[in-house]
Short mmCIF file of C-alpha atoms and ligand atoms in Angstrom, two decimals:
data_model
loop_
_atom_site.label_atom_id
_atom_site.label_comp_id
_atom_site.label_asym_id
_atom_site.label_seq_id
_atom_site.Cartn_x
_atom_site.Cartn_y
_atom_site.Cartn_z
CA MET A 764 66.69 -6.36 -107.65
CA LEU A 765 63.91 -5.37 -105.91
CA PRO A 766 61.74 -3.02 -107.37
CA ASN A 767 62.24 0.83 -106.49
CA PRO A 768 58.90 2.00 -105.44
CA ILE A 769 59.30 5.39 -106.10
CA ASP A 770 60.65 5.15 -109.31
CA PRO A 771 59.74 7.70 -111.78
CA ALA A 772 59.48 4.02 -114.37
CA THR A 773 57.40 2.60 -112.55
CA PRO A 774 54.63 5.49 -111.98
CA LEU A 775 50.79 4.90 -109.85
CA GLY A 776 48.62 3.91 -111.81
CA LEU A 777 44.96 5.64 -111.53
CA ALA A 778 43.51 3.31 -109.18
CA ASP A 779 46.40 3.59 -107.19
CA LEU A 780 45.99 6.69 -106.91
CA ALA A 781 42.35 5.78 -106.01
CA THR A 782 42.41 4.04 -103.90
CA LEU A 783 45.18 6.30 -102.47
CA VAL A 784 42.29 8.63 -102.53
CA VAL A 785 39.98 6.98 -100.34
CA VAL A 786 42.31 5.92 -97.91
CA MET A 787 43.36 9.79 -97.50
CA LEU A 788 39.39 10.86 -96.91
CA ALA A 789 38.99 8.29 -94.58
CA VAL A 790 41.80 8.64 -92.77
CA ALA A 791 40.36 12.39 -92.47
CA ASN A 792 37.16 11.70 -91.55
CA LEU A 793 37.68 9.39 -89.01
CA LEU A 794 40.40 12.27 -87.11
CA TYR A 795 37.97 14.55 -87.38
CA TYR A 796 35.32 12.33 -85.99
CA THR A 797 37.59 11.85 -83.45
CA VAL A 798 38.68 15.70 -82.94
CA LYS A 799 34.92 17.01 -83.14
CA THR A 800 33.15 14.10 -80.02
CA GLY A 801 37.02 14.34 -78.28
CA VAL A 802 36.25 10.75 -78.68
CA PRO A 803 38.99 7.66 -81.07
CA PRO A 804 37.12 4.58 -82.65
CA MET A 805 39.02 2.98 -80.68
CA PRO A 806 37.33 -0.75 -79.38
CA THR A 807 36.72 -2.20 -76.12
CA ARG A 808 39.03 -4.85 -75.71
CA PRO A 809 37.40 -8.27 -75.62
CA VAL A 810 38.32 -9.13 -71.49
CA VAL A 811 37.52 -5.71 -71.25
CA ARG A 812 34.03 -6.45 -73.00
CA ASP A 813 33.89 -9.60 -70.33
CA ALA A 814 33.90 -7.23 -67.45
CA MET A 815 32.11 -4.52 -68.75
CA PHE A 816 29.08 -7.82 -69.11
CA ARG A 817 29.75 -9.62 -65.61
CA LEU A 818 29.06 -6.28 -64.19
CA ILE A 819 25.43 -6.44 -65.61
CA PRO A 820 23.65 -7.79 -62.72
CA GLU A 821 22.15 -11.76 -63.05
CA ASP A 822 18.99 -10.41 -62.65
CA LEU A 823 18.90 -7.84 -65.18
CA ALA A 824 15.66 -8.41 -68.10
CA PRO A 825 16.67 -5.41 -69.72
CA ASN A 826 14.27 -4.13 -72.82
CA ARG A 827 16.32 -1.48 -74.14
CA ILE A 828 19.51 -1.47 -74.62
CA TYR A 829 21.93 1.89 -75.38
CA ASP A 830 25.97 1.81 -76.26
CA LEU A 831 26.79 5.38 -76.32
CA GLY A 832 29.37 5.55 -79.41
CA CYS A 833 28.83 2.25 -80.90
CA GLY A 834 32.26 2.44 -83.11
CA TRP A 835 32.85 -1.45 -84.84
CA GLY A 836 30.08 -2.86 -83.22
CA THR A 837 32.67 -4.73 -80.52
CA LEU A 838 29.48 -4.31 -77.85
CA ILE A 839 26.76 -4.80 -79.90
CA PHE A 840 26.80 -7.79 -81.86
CA PRO A 841 27.83 -9.42 -78.35
CA LEU A 842 25.39 -7.66 -76.57
CA ALA A 843 22.16 -8.45 -79.48
CA LYS A 844 23.23 -11.94 -79.01
CA LYS A 845 23.31 -11.79 -75.49
CA PHE A 846 19.93 -10.29 -74.96
CA PRO A 847 17.50 -11.47 -77.60
CA ASP A 848 15.11 -10.38 -76.24
CA ALA A 849 15.85 -7.45 -75.87
CA LYS A 850 16.03 -4.53 -78.37
CA VAL A 851 20.29 -2.95 -79.03
CA ILE A 852 20.38 0.24 -80.00
CA GLY A 853 24.16 1.72 -80.66
CA ILE A 854 23.82 5.20 -81.56
CA GLU A 855 27.43 6.35 -83.31
CA VAL A 856 27.70 10.15 -85.65
CA SER A 857 31.14 8.91 -87.37
CA PRO A 858 30.11 8.32 -90.84
CA LEU A 859 33.20 5.55 -91.93
CA PRO A 860 32.27 3.11 -87.85
CA TYR A 861 28.73 3.53 -89.19
CA LEU A 862 28.73 2.16 -92.40
CA PHE A 863 30.50 -0.86 -91.03
CA CYS A 864 28.06 -1.47 -88.40
CA GLN A 865 25.39 -1.86 -90.96
CA ILE A 866 27.28 -3.50 -93.37
CA ARG A 867 28.24 -5.80 -90.18
CA ARG A 868 24.60 -6.40 -89.50
CA LEU A 869 24.05 -7.54 -93.80
CA ALA A 870 26.59 -10.11 -92.18
CA GLN A 871 25.32 -10.66 -89.05
CA PRO A 872 22.34 -10.56 -89.52
CA ARG A 873 20.49 -9.48 -85.63
CA SER A 874 17.10 -8.33 -85.56
CA ASN A 875 16.54 -7.51 -82.36
CA LEU A 876 19.97 -4.62 -83.05
CA GLU A 877 19.29 -0.87 -84.33
CA ILE A 878 22.47 1.32 -85.48
CA ARG A 879 21.11 5.04 -85.08
CA TYR A 880 23.88 7.61 -86.29
CA GLY A 881 23.69 10.89 -84.93
CA ASP A 882 24.84 12.61 -81.66
CA PHE A 883 23.82 10.59 -78.20
CA ASN A 884 22.87 13.62 -76.79
CA GLN A 885 20.36 14.61 -79.14
CA LYS A 886 18.64 11.73 -78.21
CA ASP A 887 15.64 10.93 -75.93
CA LEU A 888 17.59 7.76 -73.39
CA SER A 889 14.58 7.80 -71.30
CA ASP A 890 13.44 4.20 -72.20
CA ALA A 891 17.08 2.61 -71.95
CA ASP A 892 17.22 -0.37 -68.37
CA LEU A 893 20.91 -1.09 -69.56
CA VAL A 894 23.73 1.60 -71.49
CA VAL A 895 27.15 1.00 -72.32
CA CYS A 896 29.89 3.44 -72.94
CA TYR A 897 33.30 3.62 -73.65
CA LEU A 898 34.56 7.21 -74.43
CA MET A 899 36.87 9.81 -73.32
CA VAL A 900 37.09 12.26 -70.40
CA ARG A 901 35.60 15.68 -72.85
CA PRO A 902 31.83 13.76 -73.63
CA MET A 903 32.35 12.56 -69.30
CA ASN A 904 31.26 15.17 -67.93
CA PRO A 905 27.85 16.84 -70.49
CA LEU A 906 27.01 12.89 -70.14
CA SER A 907 26.72 12.98 -67.08
CA ASP A 908 23.75 15.67 -67.29
CA LYS A 909 21.69 14.23 -69.31
CA LEU A 910 21.58 10.57 -68.74
CA GLY A 911 21.32 12.16 -64.59
CA ARG A 912 17.98 13.93 -66.70
CA ASP A 913 16.85 11.32 -68.94
CA LEU A 914 17.33 7.71 -67.44
CA LYS A 915 14.00 6.21 -64.98
CA ASP A 916 15.52 4.65 -61.85
CA ASP A 917 17.30 1.27 -61.51
CA THR A 918 18.90 1.66 -65.01
CA ILE A 919 21.97 0.40 -65.31
CA VAL A 920 25.43 2.07 -67.01
CA ILE A 921 28.49 0.84 -67.56
CA SER A 922 31.58 2.90 -68.88
CA ASN A 923 34.63 1.34 -70.03
CA SER A 924 37.62 2.98 -67.74
CA PHE A 925 35.97 7.00 -67.15
CA ALA A 926 33.47 6.92 -63.81
CA LEU A 927 30.12 9.71 -64.67
CA ARG A 928 30.88 13.35 -62.50
CA GLU A 929 29.76 13.37 -59.58
CA TRP A 930 27.88 9.54 -60.01
CA GLU A 931 28.78 6.65 -57.29
CA ALA A 932 29.35 3.93 -58.93
CA GLU A 933 28.24 0.89 -57.26
CA GLU A 934 30.59 -1.52 -58.32
CA ILE A 935 34.12 -1.29 -59.95
CA GLU A 936 36.03 -3.68 -61.50
CA ILE A 937 39.25 -3.75 -62.15
CA VAL A 938 40.85 -4.97 -65.24
CA PRO A 939 44.29 -6.26 -65.03
CA GLU A 940 45.21 -7.58 -67.85
CA SER A 941 44.57 -4.88 -69.68
CA LEU A 942 46.94 -1.99 -67.60
CA SER A 943 44.19 -1.94 -64.63
CA VAL A 944 41.97 0.12 -66.66
CA TRP A 945 38.04 -0.05 -64.19
CA VAL A 946 35.31 -0.60 -66.18
CA TYR A 947 31.94 1.02 -63.45
CA ARG A 948 28.73 -0.06 -62.81
CA TYR A 949 25.91 2.67 -61.86
CA ARG A 950 22.39 2.38 -61.11
CA VAL A 951 20.31 5.29 -61.41
CA GLY A 952 18.32 7.04 -58.02
CA ASN A 953 21.24 5.07 -56.20
CA THR A 954 24.38 7.58 -56.86
CA ASP A 955 24.80 11.35 -56.52
CA ILE A 956 22.81 12.85 -59.19
C1 LIG B 256 36.28 4.31 -78.04
S1 LIG B 256 34.82 3.68 -79.75
C2 LIG B 256 33.88 2.67 -78.66
C3 LIG B 256 32.97 1.67 -79.09
C4 LIG B 256 32.30 1.22 -78.44
N1 LIG B 256 31.38 1.38 -77.90
C5 LIG B 256 32.84 -0.39 -77.86
O1 LIG B 256 33.45 -0.20 -76.33
O2 LIG B 256 33.63 -0.76 -78.58
C6 LIG B 256 33.35 5.37 -78.83
C7 LIG B 256 33.40 5.63 -79.77
O3 LIG B 256 32.07 6.84 -79.61
C8 LIG B 256 31.49 7.19 -80.62
N2 LIG B 256 31.32 8.75 -80.19
C9 LIG B 256 32.26 9.73 -79.53
N3 LIG B 256 30.98 11.15 -79.51
C10 LIG B 256 29.79 10.51 -80.31
C11 LIG B 256 28.52 11.07 -80.01
N4 LIG B 256 28.54 12.44 -78.83
N5 LIG B 256 27.47 10.69 -80.36
C12 LIG B 256 27.65 9.17 -81.44
N6 LIG B 256 28.71 8.80 -81.49
C13 LIG B 256 29.94 8.76 -80.48
C14 LIG B 256 33.07 7.47 -81.31
O4 LIG B 256 33.55 8.11 -82.92
C15 LIG B 256 33.53 6.35 -81.48
O5 LIG B 256 33.57 6.20 -82.57
#
């Protein structure tokens, strides 16, 4: 017969209790930042990432690439590999995904990758040549205004699933293998901002 896990005869050890507390604190921390930003740290699916990368113009030779809310690093690590001559900058405000990316960078060193802690709304993005993001509805409106102010002409913005308000996409790819999500490509100077 299997032992009953809630049998008072097998009480939780100190190590079990510490693990439980750490897991609960981590979950609470992730939930707190999800509510605060309106965006969960959900990674872009590989098929959608491929669609995002297909939308990067072939003749683009970016110097600076930003991922706004880089989560667990699903986009920044492949981007740093794909564009070895570019500086790839992931910005993340949620502490656990941020720490995860820093640790992941120790295992997968990329000299052209930088991970910055903080709110991308407070960062200067004016040197960007390419911006990628996967956010939610709520942050997209203020982000449309910020990108309209910060970005120089011809900067490319690629957004997974969520459109920029009042911007006209230059290209849209629908990904049938992933619930038909839409991936948008914008070019600054080619939009109704
Ligand atoms: C849906 S995840 C996407 C992660 C990654 N870009 C990808 O596509 O796999 C969005 C991330 O953006 C972060 N985020 C949301 N608002 C932010 C803000 N204002 N500043 C920095 N990070 C933010 C969230 O914490 C979350 O980890």
